């Protein structure tokens, strides 16, 4: 199943590299939002609210971008063929791997620019990178998993954020707390936050793998 998932992820990456529609949109939106935030926020408050602003950027970009992995299959009428050639779980994991690849590209481009524009002095760079990456991994898992539930809905663009925000709340709050601790060296139980993200993401992944078969066949 892993080999099939990797093949699906590679297939999606090749499609994206040809069109660059999703990646270009996500990068431009992320950079534009970051630039607007950097102009609007007073310098005296930057270190306190930068973690929340960073996650707002990832949230806006991710909800619009990561769901495209499944929605594109419906729009291009290729979902039925994909279901015939791979197990439902392999499709889910393949889409998650694809979105993780996109996420890494966004992170590599956005994080240096975000840190530079906000003139952030990060006390613990390793914790900062781990917190951002782990939070985004959880974000990708939840978004990819939940997008399956709405792929055939006519109001899917409106329905997906309504479903996602409550489910993402534990990941968002834990990640913001961990990022804050990495920036201003707060005395905070960072391990607890990171562990919560890991456990929550694992639970969502297990639940999604058990239900995706019914979700994509209905």
mmCIF file of C-alpha atoms in Angstrom, residues 14-189:
data_model
loop_
_atom_site.group_PDB
_atom_site.id
_atom_site.type_symbol
_atom_site.label_atom_id
_atom_site.label_comp_id
_atom_site.label_asym_id
_atom_site.label_seq_id
_atom_site.Cartn_x
_atom_site.Cartn_y
_atom_site.Cartn_z
ATOM 1 C CA UNK A 14 3.782 15.860 -11.648
ATOM 2 C CA UNK A 15 0.334 17.281 -12.403
ATOM 3 C CA UNK A 16 0.992 20.226 -10.092
ATOM 4 C CA UNK A 17 4.435 20.906 -11.551
ATOM 5 C CA UNK A 18 2.880 21.096 -15.018
ATOM 6 C CA UNK A 19 0.072 23.462 -14.055
ATOM 7 C CA UNK A 20 1.503 25.097 -10.897
ATOM 8 C CA UNK A 21 -1.994 26.437 -10.228
ATOM 9 C CA UNK A 22 -2.315 25.355 -6.607
ATOM 10 C CA UNK A 23 1.294 25.980 -5.604
ATOM 11 C CA UNK A 24 1.461 29.432 -7.202
ATOM 12 C CA UNK A 25 -1.794 30.441 -5.555
ATOM 13 C CA UNK A 26 -0.661 29.241 -2.137
ATOM 14 C CA UNK A 27 2.748 30.930 -2.344
ATOM 15 C CA UNK A 28 1.374 34.249 -3.602
ATOM 16 C CA UNK A 29 -1.438 34.269 -1.050
ATOM 17 C CA UNK A 30 0.968 33.424 1.781
ATOM 18 C CA UNK A 31 3.440 36.149 0.807
ATOM 19 C CA UNK A 32 0.725 38.758 0.289
ATOM 20 C CA UNK A 33 -0.912 37.990 3.634
ATOM 21 C CA UNK A 34 2.450 38.067 5.407
ATOM 22 C CA UNK A 35 3.296 41.437 3.849
ATOM 23 C CA UNK A 36 -0.054 42.909 4.911
ATOM 24 C CA UNK A 37 0.359 41.620 8.467
ATOM 25 C CA UNK A 38 3.911 42.977 8.711
ATOM 26 C CA UNK A 39 2.734 46.464 7.728
ATOM 27 C CA UNK A 40 -0.289 46.440 10.025
ATOM 28 C CA UNK A 41 1.242 45.128 13.259
ATOM 29 C CA UNK A 42 3.077 47.536 15.620
ATOM 30 C CA UNK A 43 6.662 46.484 16.337
ATOM 31 C CA UNK A 44 6.054 46.431 20.097
ATOM 32 C CA UNK A 45 3.495 43.615 19.755
ATOM 33 C CA UNK A 46 5.251 41.510 17.136
ATOM 34 C CA UNK A 47 6.820 38.879 19.388
ATOM 35 C CA UNK A 48 3.534 38.291 21.200
ATOM 36 C CA UNK A 49 1.254 37.886 18.220
ATOM 37 C CA UNK A 50 3.653 36.633 15.517
ATOM 38 C CA UNK A 51 2.869 32.937 16.238
ATOM 39 C CA UNK A 52 -0.859 33.543 15.787
ATOM 40 C CA UNK A 53 -0.285 35.581 12.626
ATOM 41 C CA UNK A 54 1.959 32.871 11.194
ATOM 42 C CA UNK A 55 -0.709 30.289 11.802
ATOM 43 C CA UNK A 56 -3.381 32.511 10.291
ATOM 44 C CA UNK A 57 -1.324 32.556 7.105
ATOM 45 C CA UNK A 58 -0.955 28.769 7.095
ATOM 46 C CA UNK A 59 -4.651 28.374 7.928
ATOM 47 C CA UNK A 60 -5.937 30.569 5.107
ATOM 48 C CA UNK A 61 -3.522 29.089 2.595
ATOM 49 C CA UNK A 62 -3.969 25.476 3.683
ATOM 50 C CA UNK A 63 -7.753 25.331 3.737
ATOM 51 C CA UNK A 64 -7.882 26.641 0.181
ATOM 52 C CA UNK A 65 -4.924 24.626 -1.069
ATOM 53 C CA UNK A 66 -4.719 21.223 0.597
ATOM 54 C CA UNK A 67 -8.317 20.277 -0.187
ATOM 55 C CA UNK A 68 -7.540 20.625 -3.891
ATOM 56 C CA UNK A 69 -5.804 17.236 -3.828
ATOM 57 C CA UNK A 70 -9.194 15.511 -3.678
ATOM 58 C CA UNK A 71 -11.361 18.197 -5.261
ATOM 59 C CA UNK A 72 -9.262 18.130 -8.439
ATOM 60 C CA UNK A 73 -10.050 14.429 -8.894
ATOM 61 C CA UNK A 74 -13.768 15.245 -8.807
ATOM 62 C CA UNK A 75 -13.496 18.281 -11.082
ATOM 63 C CA UNK A 76 -11.484 16.351 -13.671
ATOM 64 C CA UNK A 77 -13.666 13.230 -13.255
ATOM 65 C CA UNK A 78 -10.684 11.006 -12.474
ATOM 66 C CA UNK A 79 -11.802 9.824 -9.028
ATOM 67 C CA UNK A 80 -13.572 6.709 -10.326
ATOM 68 C CA UNK A 81 -10.472 5.603 -12.199
ATOM 69 C CA UNK A 82 -8.342 6.219 -9.133
ATOM 70 C CA UNK A 83 -10.687 4.105 -7.001
ATOM 71 C CA UNK A 84 -10.406 1.239 -9.475
ATOM 72 C CA UNK A 85 -6.609 1.278 -9.441
ATOM 73 C CA UNK A 86 -5.904 1.719 -5.718
ATOM 74 C CA UNK A 87 -7.320 0.969 -2.291
ATOM 75 C CA UNK A 88 -9.133 3.769 -0.510
ATOM 76 C CA UNK A 89 -6.511 3.930 2.245
ATOM 77 C CA UNK A 90 -3.705 4.177 -0.311
ATOM 78 C CA UNK A 91 -5.513 7.076 -1.984
ATOM 79 C CA UNK A 92 -5.824 8.907 1.340
ATOM 80 C CA UNK A 93 -2.180 8.383 2.282
ATOM 81 C CA UNK A 94 -1.074 9.379 -1.220
ATOM 82 C CA UNK A 95 -2.993 12.640 -1.006
ATOM 83 C CA UNK A 96 -1.523 13.311 2.436
ATOM 84 C CA UNK A 97 2.013 12.689 1.135
ATOM 85 C CA UNK A 98 1.347 15.046 -1.767
ATOM 86 C CA UNK A 99 0.046 17.770 0.544
ATOM 87 C CA UNK A 100 3.004 17.285 2.885
ATOM 88 C CA UNK A 101 5.324 17.899 -0.066
ATOM 89 C CA UNK A 102 3.463 21.100 -0.918
ATOM 90 C CA UNK A 103 3.582 22.096 2.753
ATOM 91 C CA UNK A 104 7.371 21.743 2.879
ATOM 92 C CA UNK A 105 7.751 23.985 -0.168
ATOM 93 C CA UNK A 106 5.498 26.628 1.406
ATOM 94 C CA UNK A 107 7.438 26.444 4.666
ATOM 95 C CA UNK A 108 10.826 26.755 2.965
ATOM 96 C CA UNK A 109 9.688 29.879 1.140
ATOM 97 C CA UNK A 110 7.490 31.508 3.778
ATOM 98 C CA UNK A 111 9.368 31.050 7.059
ATOM 99 C CA UNK A 112 12.561 32.984 6.170
ATOM 100 C CA UNK A 113 10.484 35.823 4.706
ATOM 101 C CA UNK A 114 8.136 35.880 7.709
ATOM 102 C CA UNK A 115 11.036 35.990 10.178
ATOM 103 C CA UNK A 116 12.755 38.744 8.180
ATOM 104 C CA UNK A 117 9.680 40.940 7.715
ATOM 105 C CA UNK A 118 8.717 40.739 11.386
ATOM 106 C CA UNK A 119 12.351 40.993 12.518
ATOM 107 C CA UNK A 120 11.861 38.044 14.859
ATOM 108 C CA UNK A 121 14.573 36.988 17.265
ATOM 109 C CA UNK A 122 13.913 33.306 17.869
ATOM 110 C CA UNK A 123 15.264 32.001 21.172
ATOM 111 C CA UNK A 124 15.055 28.342 20.170
ATOM 112 C CA UNK A 125 15.252 27.885 16.368
ATOM 113 C CA UNK A 126 15.032 24.082 16.550
ATOM 114 C CA UNK A 127 11.865 24.197 18.646
ATOM 115 C CA UNK A 128 10.454 26.810 16.276
ATOM 116 C CA UNK A 129 10.994 24.590 13.228
ATOM 117 C CA UNK A 130 9.716 21.478 14.993
ATOM 118 C CA UNK A 131 6.593 23.266 16.240
ATOM 119 C CA UNK A 132 5.735 24.798 12.865
ATOM 120 C CA UNK A 133 6.393 21.590 10.935
ATOM 121 C CA UNK A 134 4.594 19.290 13.352
ATOM 122 C CA UNK A 135 1.618 21.629 13.510
ATOM 123 C CA UNK A 136 1.458 21.759 9.737
ATOM 124 C CA UNK A 137 1.693 17.969 9.474
ATOM 125 C CA UNK A 138 -1.342 17.696 11.738
ATOM 126 C CA UNK A 139 -3.056 20.407 9.714
ATOM 127 C CA UNK A 140 -2.420 18.522 6.472
ATOM 128 C CA UNK A 141 -3.706 15.240 7.913
ATOM 129 C CA UNK A 142 -6.945 16.779 9.193
ATOM 130 C CA UNK A 143 -7.570 18.861 6.064
ATOM 131 C CA UNK A 144 -6.818 16.009 3.663
ATOM 132 C CA UNK A 145 -8.977 13.614 5.658
ATOM 133 C CA UNK A 146 -11.974 15.913 6.012
ATOM 134 C CA UNK A 147 -11.938 17.056 2.387
ATOM 135 C CA UNK A 148 -12.952 13.505 1.454
ATOM 136 C CA UNK A 149 -16.262 13.978 3.256
ATOM 137 C CA UNK A 150 -17.309 16.977 1.160
ATOM 138 C CA UNK A 151 -15.845 16.191 -2.267
ATOM 139 C CA UNK A 152 -19.249 15.407 -3.758
ATOM 140 C CA UNK A 153 -21.154 18.202 -2.040
ATOM 141 C CA UNK A 154 -22.285 21.138 -4.184
ATOM 142 C CA UNK A 155 -21.443 23.528 -1.338
ATOM 143 C CA UNK A 156 -18.074 21.932 -0.561
ATOM 144 C CA UNK A 157 -16.128 25.236 -0.648
ATOM 145 C CA UNK A 158 -18.412 26.612 2.064
ATOM 146 C CA UNK A 159 -18.862 23.379 3.990
ATOM 147 C CA UNK A 160 -15.202 22.425 4.379
ATOM 148 C CA UNK A 161 -14.131 25.412 6.540
ATOM 149 C CA UNK A 162 -17.165 24.898 8.782
ATOM 150 C CA UNK A 163 -16.091 21.299 9.396
ATOM 151 C CA UNK A 164 -12.387 22.056 9.689
ATOM 152 C CA UNK A 165 -12.239 24.924 12.172
ATOM 153 C CA UNK A 166 -13.566 22.976 15.199
ATOM 154 C CA UNK A 167 -11.403 19.953 14.347
ATOM 155 C CA UNK A 168 -8.276 22.065 13.865
ATOM 156 C CA UNK A 169 -8.692 24.011 17.104
ATOM 157 C CA UNK A 170 -6.554 21.658 19.284
ATOM 158 C CA UNK A 171 -3.750 21.690 16.713
ATOM 159 C CA UNK A 172 -3.889 25.462 16.254
ATOM 160 C CA UNK A 173 -3.801 26.305 19.965
ATOM 161 C CA UNK A 174 -1.064 23.786 20.757
ATOM 162 C CA UNK A 175 1.098 24.911 17.846
ATOM 163 C CA UNK A 176 0.737 28.609 18.660
ATOM 164 C CA UNK A 177 1.717 27.936 22.273
ATOM 165 C CA UNK A 178 4.788 25.949 21.221
ATOM 166 C CA UNK A 179 5.855 28.575 18.678
ATOM 167 C CA UNK A 180 5.438 31.315 21.292
ATOM 168 C CA UNK A 181 7.689 29.404 23.671
ATOM 169 C CA UNK A 182 10.341 29.075 20.963
ATOM 170 C CA UNK A 183 10.303 32.814 20.217
ATOM 171 C CA UNK A 184 10.165 34.438 23.652
ATOM 172 C CA UNK A 185 11.567 31.577 25.757
ATOM 173 C CA UNK A 186 8.486 31.224 27.922
ATOM 174 C CA UNK A 187 8.343 28.653 30.683
ATOM 175 C CA UNK A 188 5.756 26.387 29.125
ATOM 176 C CA UNK A 189 5.059 22.684 28.793
#
